[in-house]
Short mmCIF file of C-alpha atoms in Angstrom, two decimals:
data_model
loop_
_atom_site.label_atom_id
_atom_site.label_comp_id
_atom_site.label_asym_id
_atom_site.label_seq_id
_atom_site.Cartn_x
_atom_site.Cartn_y
_atom_site.Cartn_z
CA UNK A 1 111.47 95.65 76.38
CA UNK A 2 112.82 97.53 79.40
CA UNK A 3 116.36 97.82 78.04
CA UNK A 4 116.98 100.78 75.75
CA UNK A 5 120.13 101.76 73.85
CA UNK A 6 121.45 105.31 73.62
CA UNK A 7 123.08 106.78 70.50
CA UNK A 8 126.37 105.05 71.40
CA UNK A 9 124.60 101.72 71.96
CA UNK A 10 125.07 101.87 75.73
CA UNK A 11 122.25 99.96 77.46
CA UNK A 12 119.83 101.86 79.68
CA UNK A 13 117.35 100.13 81.96
CA UNK A 14 113.89 101.66 81.92
CA UNK A 15 110.43 101.42 83.43
CA UNK A 16 110.95 99.43 86.59
CA UNK A 17 108.18 101.55 88.11
CA UNK A 18 110.68 103.37 90.30
CA UNK A 19 111.09 106.50 88.20
CA UNK A 20 107.45 107.51 88.59
CA UNK A 21 107.77 107.92 92.35
CA UNK A 22 111.55 108.15 92.61
CA UNK A 23 113.40 110.73 94.67
CA UNK A 24 114.32 114.16 93.36
CA UNK A 25 117.83 115.61 93.49
CA UNK A 26 120.10 114.12 96.12
CA UNK A 27 117.25 112.63 98.16
CA UNK A 28 117.07 108.84 98.38
CA UNK A 29 113.90 108.30 100.39
CA UNK A 30 110.54 107.66 98.80
CA UNK A 31 107.77 108.57 101.22
CA UNK A 32 104.96 106.96 99.24
CA UNK A 33 104.43 103.22 99.00
CA UNK A 34 107.22 101.13 97.53
CA UNK A 35 106.89 100.69 93.79
CA UNK A 36 108.78 98.52 91.36
CA UNK A 37 108.42 95.47 89.23
CA UNK A 38 108.37 92.39 91.43
CA UNK A 39 111.45 90.30 90.82
CA UNK A 40 113.59 93.31 89.85
CA UNK A 41 113.11 95.41 92.97
CA UNK A 42 116.02 95.23 95.43
CA UNK A 43 115.00 93.68 98.77
CA UNK A 44 116.52 96.62 100.67
CA UNK A 45 114.36 99.06 98.74
CA UNK A 46 111.24 96.97 99.33
CA UNK A 47 111.98 96.93 103.08
CA UNK A 48 113.16 100.50 103.65
CA UNK A 49 111.91 102.62 100.75
CA UNK A 50 115.49 103.87 100.27
CA UNK A 51 116.56 104.11 96.63
CA UNK A 52 120.31 103.90 96.14
CA UNK A 53 122.77 103.05 93.42
CA UNK A 54 122.67 99.53 94.84
CA UNK A 55 118.96 99.35 93.93
CA UNK A 56 119.83 99.91 90.28
CA UNK A 57 122.74 97.46 90.44
CA UNK A 58 120.43 94.79 91.85
CA UNK A 59 117.88 95.35 89.05
CA UNK A 60 120.64 95.22 86.44
CA UNK A 61 121.92 91.99 87.99
CA UNK A 62 118.49 90.40 87.67
CA UNK A 63 118.31 91.39 83.99
CA UNK A 64 121.80 89.97 83.39
CA UNK A 65 120.84 86.76 85.18
CA UNK A 66 117.77 86.49 82.93
CA UNK A 67 120.03 86.73 79.88
CA UNK A 68 122.47 84.13 81.22
CA UNK A 69 119.84 81.63 82.35
CA UNK A 70 117.12 82.15 79.75
CA UNK A 71 114.64 82.38 82.64
CA UNK A 72 112.24 85.11 83.72
CA UNK A 73 112.77 87.01 86.98
CA UNK A 74 109.47 85.59 88.23
CA UNK A 75 108.01 82.48 86.61
CA UNK A 76 105.11 80.83 88.41
CA UNK A 77 105.10 78.03 85.82
CA UNK A 78 108.33 76.65 87.28
CA UNK A 79 108.57 74.14 90.11
CA UNK A 80 108.27 75.27 93.72
CA UNK A 81 111.51 76.90 94.82
CA UNK A 82 112.26 78.01 91.26
CA UNK A 83 109.60 80.73 90.84
CA UNK A 84 111.98 83.54 91.83
CA UNK A 85 115.13 83.59 89.68
CA UNK A 86 117.36 85.17 92.33
CA UNK A 87 116.21 82.77 95.04
CA UNK A 88 116.86 79.83 92.71
CA UNK A 89 120.29 81.06 91.57
CA UNK A 90 121.69 82.26 94.90
CA UNK A 91 122.77 78.82 96.21
CA UNK A 92 124.30 77.94 92.84
CA UNK A 93 126.64 80.95 93.12
CA UNK A 94 128.25 79.36 96.18
CA UNK A 95 129.76 76.47 94.20
CA UNK A 96 131.61 77.22 90.96
CA UNK A 97 131.03 73.61 89.86
CA UNK A 98 127.30 74.39 89.70
CA UNK A 99 127.65 77.46 87.46
CA UNK A 100 126.82 75.44 84.36
CA UNK A 101 123.37 74.77 85.85
CA UNK A 102 122.68 78.49 85.42
CA UNK A 103 123.48 78.60 81.69
CA UNK A 104 120.53 78.88 79.32
CA UNK A 105 119.63 75.28 78.39
CA UNK A 106 118.97 76.40 74.81
CA UNK A 107 122.75 76.79 74.47
CA UNK A 108 123.03 73.02 74.98
CA UNK A 109 126.44 73.42 76.61
CA UNK A 110 127.91 75.17 73.55
CA UNK A 111 129.62 78.13 75.21
CA UNK A 112 133.05 78.79 76.67
CA UNK A 113 132.99 78.03 80.41
CA UNK A 114 135.30 80.98 80.99
CA UNK A 115 132.70 83.25 79.37
CA UNK A 116 130.02 81.90 81.69
CA UNK A 117 132.27 82.46 84.71
CA UNK A 118 132.97 86.03 83.60
CA UNK A 119 129.30 86.81 82.99
CA UNK A 120 128.32 85.44 86.39
CA UNK A 121 131.13 87.40 88.05
CA UNK A 122 129.45 90.65 87.02
#
């Protein structure tokens, strides 16, 4: 529900809670408390309060990882160590042979491996 399409069907991410208190103009620092949806908020932003293009890229990456894996960014119903999608997936990125473990299990292995590799490369 936080992905919108413009008139040319280009995706736009919305409502991560950052826009409400985001910087104005060319400023990147937010002087109020850090806002954002947990699980989508870049760690650097949470630590420094600095919003950058990298903050948006991180959030987009989490959304893409949700699509690839069929998992939520934060899911407390999962086993310990699997609650946070990024924390769970990070070690799997280190070994290409483990990439298939990140594919949505509902696909039941019916996808081109090359397509999975390309999606995870983004």
